[in-house]
C-alpha angles and dihedrals in degrees: 000000000000116000130195086258092056091047094049095050091047089053092048092048089052089050090050098238142107126252125256108218119191128199125203131162116251111243097014113170093349137336098258095048091044091055091050090051094049090049090051096052100077091046088052092052108274112148096188129017124214111198117200119226107222112242133171097226111038108173100188099042126097125223096279096055092039088056091048090054092050091049090052093048091047088053090055099259117164136173089258090054090047089059089047088054090053091048091052091047090053092058088076103021123045098161110052110096113239123197126189112220125191147080134317100240098079090047092048091051091046090051122256099239094045091045094051093047092047093044092051092047092047092054104259113155104189149358134229108190108182100198101046111092123198090263087069096050092124090062098065115330099072094041089048092053090049089051090056099256125129114241108210118200130206121234119190140191087268094054100104129193091268092056099039098080090057092048092049098041098097099013118126139170096032141331117252109216114200103216098204136040100244145042129322117284093013102115144356121270117243107224095205094051089045091051091056092048093049091050090051093050091047088062087066103040145027092212119113113263119219122189126215142166118067100034112122111143138052088248095054091043089053094047092052093044088058089059102037143034092254147005120225120206123185117136095051091054092046089050091050088054093047092050090055095056125101124247091277093051095255127140119265133196087270098055104089093040092049090060095038094051094051090045090054092050092048091046090055089053092052094044091053093053102091092047088055092049095051 
């Protein structure tokens, strides 16, 4: 089985550069604007899109992404509508890898088998489910792999060599390395520390390793891209969106462009990484 994620990373490896992975919250600030933003991301330079599933109790997300989830929920966003957004995105783009990122509760309530069938049909390529450890692989990970979806696992600064094999056992697509011990948007990633961590993880897997948490600027995206197979940016894009909203938290004429322009700047940083490293 070769997914869009596998294909994209193979293309990037051949081109000699790292991936730029963007994260936005589905339905933030409303479904129509969110779809326009997701459609704009590949044109602005995103290689892979992570789409957040709105949830009331996100344990790994900092204030910015928590607020984005609450805005989406207030606007009526649901997991079913998230899959509709993916389906609408696929009408015009059948190549950009799209990963759903979130928590298990909404999927459990939806029904695992129904969710996996609907996600595959909609055009989802992979899942990052923050609160399902390897010990719970039978819940969703194994069924997802059987359904043809990548299951992308998180590794963190506290994931030691003893724990890594369990984390990597059923991981596919890529490994998401969390650069800091904490929540999203809480601190800046240290490229040198990240480089050591990536090298250590690569001793255990041939999968691409993408690094997220703590990357906010083109410069930091570039520095991380020189050490890893991809840079993931979420909070900075969510903040750009939030800063474009009106006083009532509604989208304005600036909203889509605000996210697209920052995406383009960050993408340039990532795409310049290998040249800087050589």
